[in-house]
mmCIF file of C-alpha atoms in Angstrom:
data_model
loop_
_atom_site.group_PDB
_atom_site.id
_atom_site.type_symbol
_atom_site.label_atom_id
_atom_site.label_comp_id
_atom_site.label_asym_id
_atom_site.label_seq_id
_atom_site.Cartn_x
_atom_site.Cartn_y
_atom_site.Cartn_z
ATOM 1 C CA MET S 13 -5.566 74.490 -97.399
ATOM 2 C CA ALA S 14 -7.083 71.234 -98.250
ATOM 3 C CA GLU S 15 -7.268 69.945 -101.792
ATOM 4 C CA ALA S 16 -10.555 70.405 -103.541
ATOM 5 C CA HIS S 17 -10.900 66.754 -104.630
ATOM 6 C CA SER S 18 -10.397 63.443 -102.921
ATOM 7 C CA LEU S 19 -7.472 61.300 -103.797
ATOM 8 C CA THR S 20 -7.653 58.479 -106.347
ATOM 9 C CA ALA S 21 -6.966 54.992 -105.154
ATOM 10 C CA THR S 22 -3.497 55.163 -106.713
ATOM 11 C CA ASP S 23 -2.617 58.415 -104.986
ATOM 12 C CA LEU S 24 -3.829 57.248 -101.631
ATOM 13 C CA ALA S 25 -1.902 53.972 -101.943
ATOM 14 C CA GLN S 26 1.271 55.929 -102.775
ATOM 15 C CA LEU S 27 0.758 58.268 -99.848
ATOM 16 C CA ASN S 28 0.208 55.267 -97.569
ATOM 17 C CA ASP S 29 3.342 53.513 -98.776
ATOM 18 C CA GLU S 30 5.411 56.680 -98.160
ATOM 19 C CA LEU S 31 4.071 56.890 -94.537
ATOM 20 C CA ALA S 32 4.654 53.196 -93.946
ATOM 21 C CA ALA S 33 8.295 53.482 -95.248
ATOM 22 C CA ALA S 34 8.991 56.410 -92.951
ATOM 23 C CA VAL S 35 7.532 54.591 -89.921
ATOM 24 C CA ARG S 36 9.420 51.423 -90.604
ATOM 25 C CA ALA S 37 12.684 53.385 -91.037
ATOM 26 C CA GLY S 38 12.070 55.480 -87.934
ATOM 27 C CA ILE S 39 12.293 58.658 -89.903
ATOM 28 C CA PRO S 40 10.324 61.650 -88.523
ATOM 29 C CA LEU S 41 7.154 61.842 -90.549
ATOM 30 C CA ASP S 42 7.629 65.498 -91.568
ATOM 31 C CA LEU S 43 11.046 64.632 -93.112
ATOM 32 C CA GLY S 44 9.727 61.455 -94.707
ATOM 33 C CA LEU S 45 6.705 63.289 -96.283
ATOM 34 C CA HIS S 46 9.013 66.188 -97.339
ATOM 35 C CA GLY S 47 11.156 63.739 -99.304
ATOM 36 C CA ALA S 48 8.068 61.972 -100.616
ATOM 37 C CA ALA S 49 6.732 65.298 -102.051
ATOM 38 C CA GLN S 50 9.776 65.590 -104.212
ATOM 39 C CA ARG S 51 8.983 62.200 -105.800
ATOM 40 C CA ALA S 52 5.208 62.471 -105.872
ATOM 41 C CA PRO S 53 3.288 63.216 -109.026
ATOM 42 C CA ALA S 54 1.913 66.730 -109.469
ATOM 43 C CA ARG S 55 -1.579 65.915 -108.273
ATOM 44 C CA LEU S 56 -0.256 64.518 -104.971
ATOM 45 C CA ARG S 57 2.868 66.670 -104.423
ATOM 46 C CA LYS S 58 1.008 69.714 -102.911
ATOM 47 C CA LEU S 59 -0.887 67.720 -100.418
ATOM 48 C CA THR S 60 2.159 65.735 -99.343
ATOM 49 C CA ALA S 61 4.073 68.925 -98.841
ATOM 50 C CA GLN S 62 1.233 70.454 -96.841
ATOM 51 C CA LEU S 63 1.065 67.388 -94.592
ATOM 52 C CA SER S 64 4.806 67.641 -94.009
ATOM 53 C CA ASP S 65 4.567 71.311 -93.062
ATOM 54 C CA ASP S 66 1.681 70.721 -90.724
ATOM 55 C CA ILE S 67 3.564 67.965 -88.849
ATOM 56 C CA ALA S 68 6.678 70.092 -88.705
ATOM 57 C CA ARG S 69 4.612 72.826 -86.977
ATOM 58 C CA GLY S 70 3.724 70.360 -84.186
ATOM 59 C CA LYS S 71 0.520 68.760 -85.421
ATOM 60 C CA SER S 72 0.105 65.054 -85.034
ATOM 61 C CA LEU S 73 -0.448 62.904 -88.147
ATOM 62 C CA VAL S 74 -4.053 62.524 -87.254
ATOM 63 C CA GLU S 75 -4.534 66.255 -86.877
ATOM 64 C CA ALA S 76 -2.688 66.897 -90.173
ATOM 65 C CA LEU S 77 -4.885 64.387 -92.038
ATOM 66 C CA GLU S 78 -8.066 65.935 -90.413
ATOM 67 C CA ALA S 79 -7.015 69.378 -91.730
ATOM 68 C CA HIS S 80 -7.155 67.927 -95.200
ATOM 69 C CA LYS S 81 -10.341 65.863 -94.816
ATOM 70 C CA ALA S 82 -11.667 67.088 -98.163
ATOM 71 C CA SER S 83 -8.895 65.000 -99.828
ATOM 72 C CA ILE S 84 -8.393 62.163 -97.349
ATOM 73 C CA PRO S 85 -11.167 59.628 -97.074
ATOM 74 C CA PRO S 86 -12.637 59.475 -93.483
ATOM 75 C CA VAL S 87 -12.004 55.675 -93.339
ATOM 76 C CA TYR S 88 -8.304 56.233 -93.895
ATOM 77 C CA ARG S 89 -8.223 58.931 -91.225
ATOM 78 C CA ALA S 90 -9.891 56.504 -88.797
ATOM 79 C CA ILE S 91 -7.358 53.748 -89.537
ATOM 80 C CA ILE S 92 -4.535 56.160 -88.835
ATOM 81 C CA GLU S 93 -6.125 57.313 -85.591
ATOM 82 C CA ALA S 94 -6.642 53.716 -84.510
ATOM 83 C CA GLY S 95 -3.046 52.908 -85.296
ATOM 84 C CA THR S 96 -1.704 55.973 -83.567
ATOM 85 C CA VAL S 97 -3.808 55.412 -80.385
ATOM 86 C CA SER S 98 -2.682 51.784 -80.215
ATOM 87 C CA GLY S 99 0.998 52.621 -80.791
ATOM 88 C CA ARG S 100 1.005 50.328 -83.815
ATOM 89 C CA LEU S 101 0.839 52.682 -86.691
ATOM 90 C CA ASP S 102 3.105 50.422 -88.758
ATOM 91 C CA GLU S 103 0.599 47.594 -88.611
ATOM 92 C CA ALA S 104 -2.345 49.892 -89.512
ATOM 93 C CA LEU S 105 -0.485 51.194 -92.580
ATOM 94 C CA ALA S 106 0.584 47.653 -93.511
ATOM 95 C CA ASP S 107 -3.139 46.702 -93.495
ATOM 96 C CA VAL S 108 -3.977 49.450 -95.823
ATOM 97 C CA SER S 109 -1.187 48.535 -98.231
ATOM 98 C CA GLN S 110 -2.373 44.911 -98.215
ATOM 99 C CA ASP S 111 -5.946 45.996 -98.903
ATOM 100 C CA ALA S 112 -4.691 48.278 -101.702
ATOM 101 C CA ALA S 113 -2.723 45.480 -103.376
ATOM 102 C CA ALA S 114 -5.773 43.157 -103.265
ATOM 103 C CA THR S 115 -8.067 45.868 -104.687
ATOM 104 C CA ASP S 116 -5.541 46.761 -107.452
ATOM 105 C CA ASN S 117 -5.691 43.077 -108.507
ATOM 106 C CA ILE S 118 -9.437 43.088 -108.619
ATOM 107 C CA ARG S 119 -9.544 46.369 -110.562
ATOM 108 C CA ALA S 120 -6.910 45.165 -113.081
ATOM 109 C CA GLU S 121 -8.757 41.876 -113.584
ATOM 110 C CA LEU S 122 -12.068 43.732 -114.119
ATOM 111 C CA ARG S 123 -10.500 45.904 -116.801
ATOM 112 C CA ARG S 124 -8.859 42.942 -118.528
ATOM 113 C CA SER S 125 -12.052 40.988 -118.393
ATOM 114 C CA LEU S 126 -13.983 43.807 -120.157
ATOM 115 C CA ILE S 127 -11.841 43.783 -123.268
ATOM 116 C CA TYR S 128 -12.992 40.623 -124.973
ATOM 117 C CA PRO S 129 -16.763 40.866 -124.281
ATOM 118 C CA CYS S 130 -16.806 44.530 -125.246
ATOM 119 C CA VAL S 131 -15.069 43.771 -128.518
ATOM 120 C CA VAL S 132 -17.606 41.014 -129.290
ATOM 121 C CA ALA S 133 -20.504 43.215 -128.310
ATOM 122 C CA ALA S 134 -19.259 46.003 -130.578
ATOM 123 C CA LEU S 135 -18.785 43.598 -133.392
ATOM 124 C CA ALA S 136 -22.294 42.168 -132.940
ATOM 125 C CA TYR S 137 -23.732 45.666 -132.776
ATOM 126 C CA GLY S 138 -21.990 46.646 -136.027
ATOM 127 C CA LEU S 139 -23.256 43.557 -137.788
ATOM 128 C CA PHE S 140 -26.809 44.236 -136.559
ATOM 129 C CA VAL S 141 -26.656 47.773 -138.033
ATOM 130 C CA LEU S 142 -25.482 46.215 -141.313
ATOM 131 C CA LEU S 143 -28.259 43.746 -141.082
ATOM 132 C CA LEU S 144 -30.868 46.532 -140.888
ATOM 133 C CA ASN S 145 -29.368 48.368 -143.859
ATOM 134 C CA LEU S 146 -28.602 45.441 -146.134
ATOM 135 C CA PHE S 147 -30.841 42.586 -145.193
ATOM 136 C CA VAL S 148 -34.116 44.091 -144.013
ATOM 137 C CA PRO S 149 -34.937 45.857 -147.291
ATOM 138 C CA HIS S 150 -34.703 42.565 -149.145
ATOM 139 C CA LEU S 151 -36.794 40.864 -146.514
ATOM 140 C CA LEU S 152 -39.477 43.516 -146.812
ATOM 141 C CA HIS S 153 -39.542 43.184 -150.587
ATOM 142 C CA THR S 154 -39.772 39.384 -150.398
ATOM 143 C CA TYR S 155 -42.746 39.538 -147.960
ATOM 144 C CA GLU S 156 -44.493 42.141 -150.157
ATOM 145 C CA MET S 157 -43.822 40.167 -153.372
ATOM 146 C CA PHE S 158 -45.168 36.885 -151.950
ATOM 147 C CA ARG S 159 -47.877 38.618 -149.931
ATOM 148 C CA PHE S 160 -46.929 36.844 -146.740
ATOM 149 C CA GLY S 161 -48.524 39.441 -144.592
ATOM 150 C CA ASP S 162 -46.969 41.866 -142.154
ATOM 151 C CA PRO S 163 -45.910 40.138 -138.915
ATOM 152 C CA GLY S 164 -45.023 42.144 -135.823
ATOM 153 C CA TRP S 165 -41.308 41.218 -135.790
ATOM 154 C CA LEU S 166 -40.991 42.498 -139.422
ATOM 155 C CA ARG S 167 -42.668 45.781 -138.561
ATOM 156 C CA PHE S 168 -40.237 46.077 -135.648
ATOM 157 C CA LEU S 169 -37.166 45.602 -137.895
ATOM 158 C CA ALA S 170 -38.572 48.076 -140.391
ATOM 159 C CA ARG S 171 -39.215 50.641 -137.679
ATOM 160 C CA ALA S 172 -35.700 50.060 -136.244
ATOM 161 C CA ARG S 173 -34.275 50.754 -139.754
ATOM 162 C CA GLU S 174 -36.279 53.854 -140.171
ATOM 163 C CA THR S 175 -35.109 55.262 -136.780
ATOM 164 C CA LEU S 176 -31.551 54.046 -137.014
ATOM 165 C CA GLY S 177 -30.255 57.600 -137.356
ATOM 166 C CA VAL S 178 -31.635 58.403 -133.847
ATOM 167 C CA TRP S 179 -30.656 55.361 -131.783
ATOM 168 C CA GLY S 180 -27.735 54.128 -133.951
ATOM 169 C CA PRO S 181 -25.125 56.568 -132.513
ATOM 170 C CA LEU S 182 -26.902 56.736 -129.129
ATOM 171 C CA VAL S 183 -26.390 53.128 -128.062
ATOM 172 C CA PRO S 184 -22.585 53.043 -128.384
ATOM 173 C CA LEU S 185 -22.314 56.409 -126.705
ATOM 174 C CA VAL S 186 -24.396 55.264 -123.747
ATOM 175 C CA ALA S 187 -22.419 51.971 -123.510
ATOM 176 C CA ALA S 188 -19.095 53.829 -123.625
ATOM 177 C CA GLY S 189 -20.403 56.270 -120.911
ATOM 178 C CA LEU S 190 -21.374 53.346 -118.614
ATOM 179 C CA LEU S 191 -17.960 51.779 -119.206
ATOM 180 C CA LEU S 192 -16.171 54.989 -118.348
ATOM 181 C CA VAL S 193 -18.278 55.429 -115.225
ATOM 182 C CA LEU S 194 -17.325 51.905 -114.103
ATOM 183 C CA LEU S 195 -13.662 52.528 -114.698
ATOM 184 C CA TRP S 196 -13.791 55.894 -112.976
ATOM 185 C CA ALA S 197 -15.548 54.422 -109.940
ATOM 186 C CA THR S 198 -12.794 51.847 -109.390
ATOM 187 C CA ARG S 199 -10.167 54.672 -109.331
ATOM 188 C CA ARG S 200 -11.648 56.566 -106.379
ATOM 189 C CA GLY S 201 -9.800 56.478 -103.111
ATOM 190 C CA GLY S 202 -12.464 54.637 -101.139
ATOM 191 C CA ALA S 203 -11.968 51.585 -103.370
ATOM 192 C CA ILE S 204 -8.749 50.546 -101.632
ATOM 193 C CA LEU S 205 -10.372 50.752 -98.267
ATOM 194 C CA GLY S 206 -13.053 48.173 -98.996
ATOM 195 C CA GLN S 207 -15.736 50.298 -100.510
ATOM 196 C CA PRO S 208 -17.753 48.141 -102.892
ATOM 197 C CA ALA S 209 -17.564 50.255 -106.013
ATOM 198 C CA ALA S 210 -18.728 47.279 -108.049
ATOM 199 C CA ARG S 211 -21.555 45.841 -105.980
ATOM 200 C CA TRP S 212 -23.071 44.263 -109.069
ATOM 201 C CA ILE S 213 -20.203 41.702 -109.231
ATOM 202 C CA PRO S 214 -21.371 38.493 -107.512
ATOM 203 C CA GLY S 215 -19.372 37.790 -104.384
ATOM 204 C CA TYR S 216 -17.580 41.103 -104.289
ATOM 205 C CA ALA S 217 -19.696 42.631 -101.524
ATOM 206 C CA THR S 218 -19.218 39.467 -99.417
ATOM 207 C CA ALA S 219 -15.402 39.735 -99.844
ATOM 208 C CA VAL S 220 -15.546 43.371 -98.782
ATOM 209 C CA ARG S 221 -17.638 42.436 -95.732
ATOM 210 C CA ASP S 222 -15.143 39.793 -94.662
ATOM 211 C CA ALA S 223 -12.218 42.323 -95.124
ATOM 212 C CA ARG S 224 -14.011 44.859 -92.938
ATOM 213 C CA VAL S 225 -14.634 42.355 -90.144
ATOM 214 C CA ALA S 226 -10.950 41.319 -90.363
ATOM 215 C CA ARG S 227 -9.903 44.993 -90.067
ATOM 216 C CA PHE S 228 -12.135 45.558 -87.155
ATOM 217 C CA CYS S 229 -10.867 42.488 -85.229
ATOM 218 C CA HIS S 230 -7.244 43.404 -86.025
ATOM 219 C CA LEU S 231 -7.402 47.010 -84.972
ATOM 220 C CA LEU S 232 -9.441 46.164 -81.884
ATOM 221 C CA ALA S 233 -6.838 43.614 -80.841
ATOM 222 C CA MET S 234 -4.137 46.238 -81.310
ATOM 223 C CA LEU S 235 -5.979 48.741 -79.117
ATOM 224 C CA ILE S 236 -6.746 46.252 -76.417
ATOM 225 C CA GLU S 237 -3.140 45.191 -76.319
ATOM 226 C CA HIS S 238 -2.182 48.720 -75.546
ATOM 227 C CA ASP S 239 -4.726 49.126 -72.759
ATOM 228 C CA VAL S 240 -6.994 51.461 -74.608
ATOM 229 C CA PRO S 241 -10.442 51.393 -72.818
ATOM 230 C CA MET S 242 -12.796 48.908 -74.412
ATOM 231 C CA PRO S 243 -15.505 51.518 -75.421
ATOM 232 C CA GLN S 244 -12.993 53.686 -77.092
ATOM 233 C CA SER S 245 -11.338 50.697 -78.757
ATOM 234 C CA VAL S 246 -14.612 49.395 -80.113
ATOM 235 C CA ARG S 247 -15.509 52.830 -81.619
ATOM 236 C CA LEU S 248 -12.086 53.446 -83.160
ATOM 237 C CA ALA S 249 -11.991 49.973 -84.710
ATOM 238 C CA ALA S 250 -15.432 50.221 -86.126
ATOM 239 C CA ASP S 251 -14.843 53.749 -87.569
ATOM 240 C CA ALA S 252 -11.838 52.372 -89.409
ATOM 241 C CA THR S 253 -14.052 49.895 -91.338
ATOM 242 C CA GLY S 254 -16.166 52.525 -93.022
ATOM 243 C CA ASP S 255 -19.173 50.265 -92.613
ATOM 244 C CA ARG S 256 -22.096 52.493 -91.439
ATOM 245 C CA ARG S 257 -24.092 49.616 -89.981
ATOM 246 C CA LEU S 258 -21.069 48.182 -88.160
ATOM 247 C CA ILE S 259 -20.186 51.671 -86.806
ATOM 248 C CA LYS S 260 -23.757 52.121 -85.495
ATOM 249 C CA THR S 261 -23.725 48.674 -83.842
ATOM 250 C CA ALA S 262 -20.295 49.304 -82.321
ATOM 251 C CA ARG S 263 -21.309 52.611 -80.863
ATOM 252 C CA THR S 264 -24.342 51.009 -79.286
ATOM 253 C CA ILE S 265 -22.117 48.260 -77.738
ATOM 254 C CA ALA S 266 -19.589 50.853 -76.519
ATOM 255 C CA ASP S 267 -22.353 52.868 -74.933
ATOM 256 C CA ARG S 268 -23.679 49.770 -73.044
ATOM 257 C CA ILE S 269 -20.195 48.936 -71.862
ATOM 258 C CA GLU S 270 -19.732 52.445 -70.489
ATOM 259 C CA ALA S 271 -23.155 52.227 -68.781
ATOM 260 C CA GLY S 272 -22.189 48.912 -67.214
ATOM 261 C CA GLY S 273 -24.824 46.999 -69.224
ATOM 262 C CA GLN S 274 -24.675 43.734 -71.058
ATOM 263 C CA ILE S 275 -23.983 43.287 -74.777
ATOM 264 C CA GLU S 276 -27.203 41.693 -76.326
ATOM 265 C CA ALA S 277 -27.134 38.881 -78.796
ATOM 266 C CA ALA S 278 -29.539 40.846 -81.000
ATOM 267 C CA ASP S 279 -26.678 43.180 -81.932
ATOM 268 C CA ALA S 280 -25.213 40.508 -84.165
ATOM 269 C CA ASN S 281 -25.801 41.197 -87.905
ATOM 270 C CA ARG S 282 -24.141 40.760 -91.249
ATOM 271 C CA SER S 283 -21.583 43.409 -90.405
ATOM 272 C CA LEU S 284 -20.831 42.106 -86.915
ATOM 273 C CA PRO S 285 -20.907 38.271 -86.974
ATOM 274 C CA PRO S 286 -22.216 36.357 -83.961
ATOM 275 C CA PHE S 287 -18.752 34.890 -83.212
ATOM 276 C CA VAL S 288 -17.175 38.326 -82.943
ATOM 277 C CA LEU S 289 -20.060 39.554 -80.746
ATOM 278 C CA TRP S 290 -19.644 36.473 -78.515
ATOM 279 C CA MET S 291 -15.939 37.363 -77.994
ATOM 280 C CA LEU S 292 -16.934 40.896 -76.947
ATOM 281 C CA GLN S 293 -19.573 39.513 -74.584
ATOM 282 C CA SER S 294 -16.952 37.360 -72.824
ATOM 283 C CA ALA S 295 -14.266 40.096 -72.805
ATOM 284 C CA ASP S 296 -14.685 40.656 -69.034
ATOM 285 C CA ARG S 297 -13.732 37.037 -68.338
ATOM 286 C CA ASN S 298 -11.509 36.279 -71.285
ATOM 287 C CA ARG S 299 -7.873 37.491 -70.701
ATOM 288 C CA SER S 300 -6.832 36.309 -74.161
ATOM 289 C CA LEU S 301 -9.363 38.473 -75.966
ATOM 290 C CA ALA S 302 -6.640 40.160 -78.070
ATOM 291 C CA LEU S 303 -5.261 36.825 -79.209
ATOM 292 C CA SER S 304 -8.658 35.570 -80.078
ATOM 293 C CA LEU S 305 -9.394 38.712 -82.099
ATOM 294 C CA ARG S 306 -6.136 38.340 -84.044
ATOM 295 C CA GLN S 307 -6.964 34.734 -84.853
ATOM 296 C CA ALA S 308 -10.467 35.875 -86.017
ATOM 297 C CA ALA S 309 -8.939 38.670 -88.066
ATOM 298 C CA ASP S 310 -6.642 36.083 -89.799
ATOM 299 C CA THR S 311 -9.648 33.824 -90.486
ATOM 300 C CA TYR S 312 -11.784 36.583 -91.996
ATOM 301 C CA ARG S 313 -8.823 37.954 -93.976
ATOM 302 C CA GLN S 314 -8.237 34.540 -95.478
ATOM 303 C CA ARG S 315 -11.769 34.192 -96.435
ATOM 304 C CA ALA S 316 -11.678 37.647 -98.116
ATOM 305 C CA VAL S 317 -8.486 36.741 -100.013
ATOM 306 C CA TYR S 318 -10.055 33.358 -101.055
ATOM 307 C CA ARG S 319 -13.196 35.118 -102.332
ATOM 308 C CA CYS S 320 -11.098 37.657 -104.258
ATOM 309 C CA ASN S 321 -9.013 34.883 -105.836
ATOM 310 C CA LEU S 322 -12.111 33.024 -106.856
ATOM 311 C CA LEU S 323 -13.607 36.182 -108.260
ATOM 312 C CA GLN S 324 -10.537 36.836 -110.307
ATOM 313 C CA LYS S 325 -10.956 33.354 -111.863
ATOM 314 C CA VAL S 326 -14.779 33.478 -112.318
ATOM 315 C CA LEU S 327 -15.233 37.131 -113.273
ATOM 316 C CA PRO S 328 -13.892 36.843 -116.957
ATOM 317 C CA SER S 329 -16.252 34.009 -117.671
ATOM 318 C CA LEU S 330 -19.271 35.855 -116.124
ATOM 319 C CA LEU S 331 -18.554 38.976 -118.202
ATOM 320 C CA VAL S 332 -18.203 36.952 -121.395
ATOM 321 C CA VAL S 333 -21.408 35.223 -120.850
ATOM 322 C CA ALA S 334 -23.318 38.362 -119.734
ATOM 323 C CA ILE S 335 -22.025 40.752 -122.393
ATOM 324 C CA ALA S 336 -20.594 38.868 -125.337
ATOM 325 C CA GLY S 337 -23.041 35.934 -124.995
ATOM 326 C CA SER S 338 -26.003 38.161 -124.838
ATOM 327 C CA ALA S 339 -24.910 40.236 -127.834
ATOM 328 C CA THR S 340 -24.189 37.125 -129.893
ATOM 329 C CA ILE S 341 -27.650 35.577 -129.099
ATOM 330 C CA LEU S 342 -29.499 38.713 -129.981
ATOM 331 C CA TYR S 343 -27.575 38.992 -133.225
ATOM 332 C CA ALA S 344 -28.257 35.323 -134.074
ATOM 333 C CA LEU S 345 -31.954 35.749 -133.327
ATOM 334 C CA ALA S 346 -32.022 38.919 -135.530
ATOM 335 C CA VAL S 347 -30.553 36.981 -138.402
ATOM 336 C CA PHE S 348 -31.956 33.470 -138.162
ATOM 337 C CA GLY S 349 -35.282 34.353 -136.656
ATOM 338 C CA PRO S 350 -36.532 36.139 -139.841
ATOM 339 C CA MET S 351 -34.975 33.574 -142.073
ATOM 340 C CA SER S 352 -36.738 30.754 -140.216
ATOM 341 C CA ALA S 353 -40.043 32.632 -140.419
ATOM 342 C CA LEU S 354 -39.512 33.258 -144.183
ATOM 343 C CA TRP S 355 -38.752 29.620 -144.844
ATOM 344 C CA TYR S 356 -41.807 28.591 -142.885
ATOM 345 C CA GLN S 357 -44.078 30.945 -144.851
ATOM 346 C CA MET S 358 -42.637 29.628 -148.192
ATOM 347 C CA GLY S 359 -43.264 26.116 -147.001
ATOM 348 C CA MET S 360 -46.908 26.876 -146.253
ATOM 349 C CA GLU S 361 -47.500 28.098 -149.794
#
């Protein structure tokens, strides 16, 4: 029976590493997974044992994973199928391990980057609450004593102080909830397979797109090298990317190839770059298509790694500016804005 919940990124990475180790060592997968079940954490032990039993009963790895599709992400099952059909399961598993390592680095950097700005934001929020409780009453008394009027910003601060019991505890609760949702999203199994769980991070979606194109080219090269028919190869390689737009485009291309038609230049889009489409168009007259696809895969993988490395360097600064900088500026305006207005009013008298 399949597990009720999908695996986390950590669980899926561990399962993939166990499969890769068994394949590299030449150990039957049922025995390898049986041993892995003894070492696996409780949340993964049952699934690993069930996969081992299914394979021991004669099921293929693809069939065993399909039987537990509620737990195994469809992208991972597609990668395994492509690796199995091409006879290069070891390479497919190695790709997933490499992707998992890169995503782990991004996830760890994201969490580390949140520490400092969150501390600064919490400190600024606490000081703002103290400002409302300690400073605003004196400010109201001063304006009333000198009869400076009742400006809009002062009414806002007074109203904020009066309703502090309502929104005061609500703001940190909402902020903590958003932070927990972000951390939870990065733990899901899809994250290690190039699913952009953090689309809001500048450059992350582009790195994910490059990684998907690299996976598509690599798996397509593997399938072509093992004489898998082109239409089937294109479909399997696209399914392994998890990109709906690329999958739709690839299936259109595969259908045209089966019908004896021509691949159209209009099929090029952000998911399937023009250069990759050109290679597929010239497949009938290019005997070195697999080699060209491998070179393209290396190029796009290097681009994805470069973007990830750049992101790891830039992300902390972006978060400090966006969170800590904004909180500090708002607190400074809340303090010095009223003081400046008060000094201006006193100078006018």
